mmCIF file of C-alpha atoms in Angstrom:
data_model
loop_
_atom_site.group_PDB
_atom_site.id
_atom_site.type_symbol
_atom_site.label_atom_id
_atom_site.label_comp_id
_atom_site.label_asym_id
_atom_site.label_seq_id
_atom_site.Cartn_x
_atom_site.Cartn_y
_atom_site.Cartn_z
ATOM 1 C CA MET A 18 182.443 68.289 -210.580
ATOM 2 C CA ARG A 19 183.914 65.683 -212.542
ATOM 3 C CA ALA A 20 182.811 65.380 -216.218
ATOM 4 C CA VAL A 21 181.368 62.108 -217.313
ATOM 5 C CA CYS A 22 181.001 60.223 -220.814
ATOM 6 C CA VAL A 23 177.886 57.895 -221.722
ATOM 7 C CA ILE A 24 178.637 54.919 -224.041
ATOM 8 C CA GLY A 25 175.120 54.134 -225.898
ATOM 9 C CA LEU A 26 173.005 57.185 -225.770
ATOM 10 C CA GLY A 27 169.471 55.395 -225.119
ATOM 11 C CA LEU A 28 167.036 55.882 -222.723
ATOM 12 C CA ILE A 29 168.339 55.929 -219.767
ATOM 13 C CA GLY A 30 172.132 56.699 -221.486
ATOM 14 C CA GLY A 31 170.765 59.765 -222.904
ATOM 15 C CA SER A 32 168.608 60.673 -219.769
ATOM 16 C CA VAL A 33 172.362 60.541 -217.946
ATOM 17 C CA LEU A 34 173.711 62.374 -220.450
ATOM 18 C CA ARG A 35 171.307 65.425 -219.617
ATOM 19 C CA ALA A 36 170.843 64.624 -216.430
ATOM 20 C CA ALA A 37 174.623 64.987 -216.253
ATOM 21 C CA VAL A 38 174.348 67.895 -218.020
ATOM 22 C CA ARG A 39 171.638 69.516 -216.367
ATOM 23 C CA SER A 40 173.674 69.497 -213.003
ATOM 24 C CA GLY A 41 176.711 71.463 -214.458
ATOM 25 C CA ARG A 42 178.700 68.891 -215.219
ATOM 26 C CA THR A 43 181.043 68.311 -218.933
ATOM 27 C CA GLY A 44 179.651 65.778 -220.389
ATOM 28 C CA TRP A 45 179.657 63.738 -223.875
ATOM 29 C CA GLY A 46 178.501 60.127 -225.556
ATOM 30 C CA ALA A 47 178.668 57.817 -227.996
ATOM 31 C CA THR A 48 176.678 55.443 -228.935
ATOM 32 C CA THR A 49 176.940 52.939 -232.157
ATOM 33 C CA SER A 50 172.712 53.987 -233.299
ATOM 34 C CA GLU A 51 173.123 56.508 -236.180
ATOM 35 C CA GLU A 52 169.535 57.712 -235.323
ATOM 36 C CA ASP A 53 170.432 57.892 -231.742
ATOM 37 C CA ALA A 54 173.520 59.894 -232.734
ATOM 38 C CA ALA A 55 172.140 62.260 -235.247
ATOM 39 C CA ALA A 56 169.424 62.770 -232.791
ATOM 40 C CA ALA A 57 171.207 63.798 -229.714
ATOM 41 C CA ARG A 58 173.772 66.615 -231.514
ATOM 42 C CA ALA A 59 170.832 68.052 -232.700
ATOM 43 C CA ALA A 60 169.872 68.623 -229.573
ATOM 44 C CA GLY A 61 173.432 70.493 -228.666
ATOM 45 C CA TYR A 62 175.390 67.200 -227.200
ATOM 46 C CA ASP A 63 178.236 66.503 -227.380
ATOM 47 C CA VAL A 64 178.491 63.083 -229.148
ATOM 48 C CA ALA A 65 181.826 61.623 -230.205
ATOM 49 C CA PRO A 66 182.361 59.809 -233.400
ATOM 50 C CA SER A 67 183.078 56.426 -231.840
ATOM 51 C CA SER A 68 183.391 55.015 -228.710
ATOM 52 C CA GLU A 69 187.431 54.938 -228.475
ATOM 53 C CA GLU A 70 187.203 58.842 -229.183
ATOM 54 C CA ALA A 71 184.595 58.957 -226.110
ATOM 55 C CA LEU A 72 186.966 56.993 -224.472
ATOM 56 C CA ARG A 73 190.708 58.372 -225.120
ATOM 57 C CA ARG A 74 188.791 62.153 -224.176
ATOM 58 C CA ALA A 75 187.614 60.455 -220.705
ATOM 59 C CA ALA A 76 191.321 59.329 -219.863
ATOM 60 C CA GLU A 77 192.706 62.580 -220.762
ATOM 61 C CA GLN A 78 190.086 64.336 -218.607
ATOM 62 C CA GLU A 79 190.027 61.863 -215.663
ATOM 63 C CA ALA A 80 185.857 61.228 -216.462
ATOM 64 C CA LEU A 81 183.717 59.029 -215.307
ATOM 65 C CA VAL A 82 182.674 57.103 -217.626
ATOM 66 C CA VAL A 83 179.273 55.540 -217.593
ATOM 67 C CA ILE A 84 178.556 52.074 -219.511
ATOM 68 C CA ALA A 85 174.975 52.371 -220.625
ATOM 69 C CA THR A 86 174.231 49.583 -223.376
ATOM 70 C CA PRO A 87 172.545 46.023 -223.032
ATOM 71 C CA LEU A 88 174.138 42.826 -220.565
ATOM 72 C CA PRO A 89 175.277 41.759 -223.788
ATOM 73 C CA ALA A 90 177.338 44.408 -225.418
ATOM 74 C CA VAL A 91 179.320 45.375 -221.597
ATOM 75 C CA GLY A 92 182.466 43.235 -222.811
ATOM 76 C CA GLY A 93 182.818 45.252 -226.528
ATOM 77 C CA VAL A 94 182.697 48.422 -224.277
ATOM 78 C CA LEU A 95 184.825 46.878 -221.203
ATOM 79 C CA ARG A 96 187.758 45.831 -223.786
ATOM 80 C CA ARG A 97 187.647 49.136 -225.406
ATOM 81 C CA ILE A 98 188.061 50.651 -222.257
ATOM 82 C CA ALA A 99 190.921 48.672 -221.360
ATOM 83 C CA ARG A 100 192.827 49.939 -224.062
ATOM 84 C CA HIS A 101 191.847 53.384 -223.679
ATOM 85 C CA SER A 102 190.703 54.515 -220.231
ATOM 86 C CA PRO A 103 192.361 51.267 -218.186
ATOM 87 C CA GLU A 104 192.636 53.295 -215.350
ATOM 88 C CA THR A 105 189.272 55.280 -215.827
ATOM 89 C CA TYR A 106 186.331 55.678 -212.821
ATOM 90 C CA LEU A 107 183.415 53.748 -214.569
ATOM 91 C CA THR A 108 180.278 52.901 -213.003
ATOM 92 C CA ASP A 109 177.105 51.606 -215.342
ATOM 93 C CA VAL A 110 173.569 51.388 -215.688
ATOM 94 C CA VAL A 111 172.823 47.843 -216.827
ATOM 95 C CA GLY A 112 169.831 46.331 -214.845
ATOM 96 C CA VAL A 113 171.632 43.535 -213.877
ATOM 97 C CA GLN A 114 175.023 43.631 -211.615
ATOM 98 C CA GLU A 115 176.078 40.261 -210.793
ATOM 99 C CA PRO A 116 177.340 39.460 -214.208
ATOM 100 C CA VAL A 117 178.763 43.555 -215.074
ATOM 101 C CA HIS A 118 181.147 43.097 -211.851
ATOM 102 C CA GLU A 119 182.675 39.222 -213.263
ATOM 103 C CA LEU A 120 182.992 41.021 -216.185
ATOM 104 C CA VAL A 121 184.882 44.073 -215.128
ATOM 105 C CA ARG A 122 187.218 42.224 -212.771
ATOM 106 C CA GLU A 123 187.836 40.274 -216.168
ATOM 107 C CA LEU A 124 188.203 42.659 -218.787
ATOM 108 C CA ALA A 125 189.003 46.227 -216.922
ATOM 109 C CA PRO A 126 190.448 44.638 -213.692
ATOM 110 C CA ASN A 127 192.339 48.391 -213.603
ATOM 111 C CA THR A 128 189.571 50.754 -213.639
ATOM 112 C CA ARG A 129 187.915 52.347 -210.396
ATOM 113 C CA TYR A 130 184.476 50.976 -210.542
ATOM 114 C CA ALA A 131 180.792 50.589 -208.615
ATOM 115 C CA GLY A 132 178.001 49.061 -210.847
ATOM 116 C CA GLY A 133 174.782 51.285 -210.627
ATOM 117 C CA HIS A 134 171.228 50.509 -212.047
ATOM 118 C CA PRO A 135 168.732 53.587 -212.031
ATOM 119 C CA MET A 136 165.470 52.727 -210.368
ATOM 120 C CA SER A 137 163.475 54.412 -214.249
ATOM 121 C CA GLY A 138 162.415 54.553 -216.521
ATOM 122 C CA THR A 139 159.520 53.448 -219.615
ATOM 123 C CA ALA A 140 158.935 51.285 -221.992
ATOM 124 C CA ASP A 141 159.538 53.502 -225.058
ATOM 125 C CA SER A 142 163.772 53.227 -226.009
ATOM 126 C CA GLY A 143 166.104 55.205 -227.752
ATOM 127 C CA TRP A 144 167.358 58.974 -227.717
ATOM 128 C CA SER A 145 164.080 60.797 -228.051
ATOM 129 C CA ALA A 146 162.473 58.480 -225.199
ATOM 130 C CA GLY A 147 164.888 59.867 -222.543
ATOM 131 C CA ARG A 148 164.918 63.278 -220.928
ATOM 132 C CA ALA A 149 166.467 65.101 -218.154
ATOM 133 C CA GLU A 150 164.094 64.872 -214.856
ATOM 134 C CA LEU A 151 164.044 60.983 -215.595
ATOM 135 C CA PHE A 152 166.135 60.013 -212.424
ATOM 136 C CA ASP A 153 164.703 62.954 -210.107
ATOM 137 C CA ARG A 154 163.478 61.355 -206.858
ATOM 138 C CA ALA A 155 163.891 58.242 -208.253
ATOM 139 C CA LEU A 156 166.059 55.081 -206.341
ATOM 140 C CA TRP A 157 169.036 54.207 -207.426
ATOM 141 C CA ALA A 158 171.351 51.516 -206.748
ATOM 142 C CA VAL A 159 174.714 51.898 -206.713
ATOM 143 C CA THR A 160 176.235 48.687 -205.887
ATOM 144 C CA THR A 161 179.049 47.790 -203.535
ATOM 145 C CA ASP A 162 181.377 44.226 -203.632
ATOM 146 C CA GLU A 163 184.273 43.206 -201.390
ATOM 147 C CA ASP A 164 186.595 44.800 -204.569
ATOM 148 C CA THR A 165 184.826 48.170 -204.320
ATOM 149 C CA ARG A 166 187.005 50.998 -203.443
ATOM 150 C CA LEU A 167 185.275 54.124 -201.554
ATOM 151 C CA ASP A 168 186.055 56.245 -203.915
ATOM 152 C CA SER A 169 185.164 54.869 -206.643
ATOM 153 C CA TRP A 170 181.707 54.328 -204.903
ATOM 154 C CA LEU A 171 181.303 57.903 -204.012
ATOM 155 C CA GLU A 172 181.902 59.074 -208.071
ATOM 156 C CA ALA A 173 179.490 56.890 -209.039
ATOM 157 C CA ALA A 174 177.326 57.358 -206.507
ATOM 158 C CA ALA A 175 177.280 61.935 -206.594
ATOM 159 C CA LEU A 176 176.843 61.015 -210.534
ATOM 160 C CA ALA A 177 172.773 59.832 -209.220
ATOM 161 C CA VAL A 178 172.694 62.269 -206.984
ATOM 162 C CA ASP A 179 173.471 64.674 -209.227
ATOM 163 C CA CYS A 180 170.902 63.542 -211.721
ATOM 164 C CA GLY A 181 168.189 63.916 -209.166
ATOM 165 C CA SER A 182 168.265 60.325 -207.711
ATOM 166 C CA ARG A 183 167.913 59.024 -204.016
ATOM 167 C CA VAL A 184 171.204 56.317 -203.979
ATOM 168 C CA VAL A 185 170.532 52.693 -202.537
ATOM 169 C CA PRO A 186 173.728 50.675 -201.303
ATOM 170 C CA ALA A 187 173.626 47.029 -202.003
ATOM 171 C CA ALA A 188 175.330 44.860 -203.125
ATOM 172 C CA PRO A 189 175.911 43.183 -206.160
ATOM 173 C CA GLY A 190 174.247 39.522 -205.801
ATOM 174 C CA GLU A 191 171.126 41.100 -203.254
ATOM 175 C CA HIS A 192 169.898 43.659 -206.069
ATOM 176 C CA ASP A 193 169.590 41.199 -208.776
ATOM 177 C CA ALA A 194 167.914 39.002 -206.654
ATOM 178 C CA ALA A 195 165.469 42.277 -205.166
ATOM 179 C CA VAL A 196 165.077 42.831 -209.274
ATOM 180 C CA ALA A 197 164.184 39.293 -210.362
ATOM 181 C CA ARG A 198 161.412 40.338 -208.394
ATOM 182 C CA ILE A 199 159.855 43.531 -209.013
ATOM 183 C CA SER A 200 161.309 43.964 -211.825
ATOM 184 C CA HIS A 201 162.366 41.018 -214.495
ATOM 185 C CA LEU A 202 159.684 39.338 -213.217
ATOM 186 C CA PRO A 203 156.814 41.739 -214.160
ATOM 187 C CA HIS A 204 158.519 41.846 -217.147
ATOM 188 C CA LEU A 205 157.450 38.534 -217.665
ATOM 189 C CA LEU A 206 154.104 38.002 -216.266
ATOM 190 C CA SER A 207 153.145 41.083 -218.402
ATOM 191 C CA ALA A 208 154.394 39.359 -221.187
ATOM 192 C CA VAL A 209 152.074 36.476 -219.685
ATOM 193 C CA LEU A 210 148.982 38.517 -219.091
ATOM 194 C CA ALA A 211 149.633 40.153 -222.737
ATOM 195 C CA SER A 212 149.503 36.855 -224.614
ATOM 196 C CA VAL A 213 146.448 35.242 -222.472
ATOM 197 C CA GLY A 214 144.245 38.697 -222.921
ATOM 198 C CA ALA A 215 145.117 39.142 -226.855
ATOM 199 C CA ASP A 216 144.521 34.820 -227.137
ATOM 200 C CA GLY A 217 140.752 35.953 -225.500
ATOM 201 C CA GLY A 218 140.322 38.141 -229.249
ATOM 202 C CA PRO A 219 138.446 40.897 -230.779
ATOM 203 C CA LEU A 220 135.891 41.374 -227.661
ATOM 204 C CA ALA A 221 138.709 40.548 -225.029
ATOM 205 C CA LEU A 222 140.699 43.463 -225.937
ATOM 206 C CA SER A 223 137.541 45.622 -227.074
ATOM 207 C CA LEU A 224 136.426 45.734 -223.352
ATOM 208 C CA ALA A 225 140.288 45.396 -222.056
ATOM 209 C CA ALA A 226 140.272 48.734 -219.249
ATOM 210 C CA GLY A 227 142.957 50.022 -216.566
ATOM 211 C CA SER A 228 143.670 47.570 -215.050
ATOM 212 C CA PHE A 229 144.515 45.545 -217.568
ATOM 213 C CA ARG A 230 146.651 48.022 -219.759
ATOM 214 C CA ASP A 231 148.606 49.046 -216.247
ATOM 215 C CA ALA A 232 149.374 45.756 -215.641
ATOM 216 C CA THR A 233 150.947 44.958 -219.527
ATOM 217 C CA ARG A 234 152.446 48.515 -220.136
ATOM 218 C CA VAL A 235 156.067 46.781 -219.767
ATOM 219 C CA ALA A 236 155.151 44.033 -222.030
ATOM 220 C CA GLY A 237 155.578 47.263 -224.897
ATOM 221 C CA THR A 238 159.459 47.666 -224.237
ATOM 222 C CA ASP A 239 161.698 46.632 -227.173
ATOM 223 C CA PRO A 240 161.960 42.577 -226.933
ATOM 224 C CA GLU A 241 165.903 42.203 -226.726
ATOM 225 C CA LEU A 242 166.438 44.615 -224.007
ATOM 226 C CA VAL A 243 163.888 42.823 -221.814
ATOM 227 C CA ARG A 244 165.623 39.382 -223.517
ATOM 228 C CA ALA A 245 169.381 40.944 -222.596
ATOM 229 C CA MET A 246 168.211 41.856 -219.340
ATOM 230 C CA THR A 247 165.978 38.938 -217.859
ATOM 231 C CA GLU A 248 168.378 36.477 -219.277
ATOM 232 C CA GLY A 249 170.794 38.042 -217.658
ATOM 233 C CA ASN A 250 169.116 37.575 -214.325
ATOM 234 C CA ARG A 251 168.760 33.759 -214.818
ATOM 235 C CA ALA A 252 168.994 31.936 -211.383
ATOM 236 C CA ALA A 253 167.493 34.983 -209.123
ATOM 237 C CA LEU A 254 164.581 34.955 -211.872
ATOM 238 C CA LEU A 255 164.407 31.507 -211.823
ATOM 239 C CA ASP A 256 164.429 32.014 -207.677
ATOM 240 C CA ALA A 257 161.137 34.946 -208.391
ATOM 241 C CA LEU A 258 159.481 32.330 -211.253
ATOM 242 C CA ASP A 259 158.980 29.687 -208.859
ATOM 243 C CA ASP A 260 157.594 31.914 -205.814
ATOM 244 C CA ALA A 261 155.420 33.165 -208.717
ATOM 245 C CA LEU A 262 154.497 29.893 -210.266
ATOM 246 C CA GLY A 263 153.536 28.313 -206.157
ATOM 247 C CA ARG A 264 151.388 30.582 -205.875
ATOM 248 C CA LEU A 265 149.637 31.055 -208.979
ATOM 249 C CA GLY A 266 149.221 26.797 -208.886
ATOM 250 C CA ALA A 267 148.084 26.671 -205.267
ATOM 251 C CA ALA A 268 145.150 29.743 -205.908
ATOM 252 C CA ARG A 269 144.419 27.131 -208.608
ATOM 253 C CA GLY A 270 143.997 24.966 -206.454
ATOM 254 C CA ALA A 271 142.071 26.231 -204.292
ATOM 255 C CA LEU A 272 139.922 27.928 -206.995
ATOM 256 C CA ALA A 273 139.381 24.511 -208.333
ATOM 257 C CA SER A 274 138.532 22.775 -204.962
ATOM 258 C CA THR A 275 136.658 24.996 -203.048
ATOM 259 C CA GLY A 276 135.824 27.775 -205.297
ATOM 260 C CA SER A 277 137.448 30.223 -203.238
ATOM 261 C CA LEU A 278 140.595 32.730 -203.954
ATOM 262 C CA ASN A 279 140.513 34.717 -200.371
ATOM 263 C CA SER A 280 144.307 33.363 -199.694
ATOM 264 C CA THR A 281 145.390 34.831 -202.689
ATOM 265 C CA VAL A 282 143.146 37.738 -202.740
ATOM 266 C CA ARG A 283 143.921 38.963 -199.458
ATOM 267 C CA SER A 284 147.070 37.985 -199.395
ATOM 268 C CA GLY A 285 148.185 39.813 -202.582
ATOM 269 C CA HIS A 286 146.033 43.151 -200.942
ATOM 270 C CA GLU A 287 148.101 42.834 -197.181
ATOM 271 C CA ALA A 288 151.027 43.653 -199.599
ATOM 272 C CA ASN A 289 149.457 46.256 -201.810
ATOM 273 C CA GLY A 290 149.710 47.939 -198.589
ATOM 274 C CA ASN A 291 153.008 47.080 -196.988
ATOM 275 C CA LEU A 292 154.314 48.634 -200.592
ATOM 276 C CA ARG A 293 152.176 51.556 -199.340
ATOM 277 C CA GLU A 294 152.740 52.179 -196.346
ATOM 278 C CA GLN A 295 157.278 51.817 -197.267
ATOM 279 C CA HIS A 296 156.558 54.746 -199.405
ATOM 280 C CA THR A 297 154.489 57.000 -197.996
ATOM 281 C CA ALA A 298 156.340 55.783 -193.890
ATOM 282 C CA GLU A 299 157.859 59.052 -192.212
ATOM 283 C CA ARG A 300 161.583 58.921 -191.987
ATOM 284 C CA VAL A 301 164.677 60.078 -190.168
ATOM 285 C CA SER A 302 167.864 61.272 -190.917
ATOM 286 C CA ARG A 303 171.271 60.267 -189.884
ATOM 287 C CA THR A 304 174.636 60.970 -190.906
ATOM 288 C CA VAL A 305 176.981 58.496 -191.788
ATOM 289 C CA PRO A 306 181.375 59.302 -191.723
ATOM 290 C CA LEU A 307 182.748 58.804 -195.047
ATOM 291 C CA ASN A 308 186.434 58.318 -193.186
ATOM 292 C CA ALA A 309 186.427 55.344 -190.933
ATOM 293 C CA GLY A 310 187.143 51.445 -192.720
ATOM 294 C CA HIS A 311 182.830 50.788 -192.438
ATOM 295 C CA ALA A 312 181.771 53.336 -193.862
ATOM 296 C CA LEU A 313 180.679 50.823 -196.984
ATOM 297 C CA ARG A 314 179.658 48.320 -195.014
ATOM 298 C CA ARG A 315 177.414 51.083 -192.917
ATOM 299 C CA LEU A 316 175.781 51.698 -196.354
ATOM 300 C CA ARG A 317 175.249 48.629 -197.636
ATOM 301 C CA GLU A 318 173.032 48.050 -194.210
ATOM 302 C CA ILE A 319 170.859 51.067 -195.137
ATOM 303 C CA GLY A 320 169.868 49.944 -198.175
ATOM 304 C CA GLN A 321 169.312 46.636 -196.803
ATOM 305 C CA GLN A 322 166.745 48.460 -194.631
ATOM 306 C CA GLY A 323 164.911 50.130 -196.841
ATOM 307 C CA GLY A 324 167.301 53.332 -196.208
ATOM 308 C CA CYS A 325 168.715 55.973 -199.413
ATOM 309 C CA VAL A 326 171.761 58.135 -199.984
ATOM 310 C CA VAL A 327 170.352 61.916 -200.038
ATOM 311 C CA SER A 328 173.314 64.096 -200.064
ATOM 312 C CA LEU A 329 176.635 63.234 -200.303
ATOM 313 C CA ASP A 330 180.256 65.442 -199.070
ATOM 314 C CA ALA A 331 183.783 64.625 -198.556
ATOM 315 C CA GLU A 332 183.288 64.072 -195.152
ATOM 316 C CA ALA A 333 179.831 62.296 -194.738
ATOM 317 C CA ALA A 334 176.756 60.755 -196.812
ATOM 318 C CA THR A 335 172.872 62.229 -195.089
ATOM 319 C CA VAL A 336 170.960 59.469 -195.565
ATOM 320 C CA GLU A 337 166.896 58.921 -194.904
ATOM 321 C CA LEU A 338 166.038 56.112 -193.090
ATOM 322 C CA PRO A 339 161.876 54.046 -192.376
ATOM 323 C CA ALA A 340 161.176 55.885 -188.716
ATOM 324 C CA PRO A 341 161.174 53.025 -186.841
ATOM 325 C CA GLU A 342 157.380 52.208 -185.262
#
């Protein structure tokens, strides 16, 4: 099992280090947060005194390096990687993928890179918020573009599987368009809803029950982390936001003119049913050979169809797909 070097030990990076070590891998990390470094060491994990030292060790041991910092810090990490471990296997856990792919091509082009984004987390942050079980049965996107080598993708995917996740293969742009709608837009709507509720004053907040708390949960996330995630996906998020504003505008128009929200409410109810159906549908297993030249393209197609990789070996990937109707 390839050793793992995690740069950034907050909620996600700290959980990656814990889960990788739990799987039997050798792992160490580095962080600029003295608080997170001290907490990780106190918990018995190997934390290098600096990212430079962690990366030199990664080069010596041919480790897989995982970038687990917010997007604005990725460029600096890549410059250090280019100096200390320029041909390393490399992945990340950043919530936006196209900008990271572009930065890797510019700043660390000799690394063996495949992007990654685990779809798991909480509104809390820092090492203390993480846990080894965070990724169990979660989905973890592993992205690939025209420059991605199969061996690089397999290293990133194997880490996700070892951490307990199921892998969703995706192109970076397709990933960013998808998460704009199911992750980044919800953060914005949660922030707006929390503000609207607060503007109702003490009475409104005292009456706030489960639906309000559920819908505003992610508004408790560190604002700087939310900014880095959403602003880094600007183009895709604008498309999703325009869609949402159009639907809200139509709902307002209908309420003002006819007094009915039937179309909006029924459309949302149907969409929620589609979500539940996809997540509970019977699934079928397939095997994708990894020795064919089109393996990555086939894996991306499986991701587009709602499928995921559940296990890997040297010869093939075992995937699950929604059963045909």
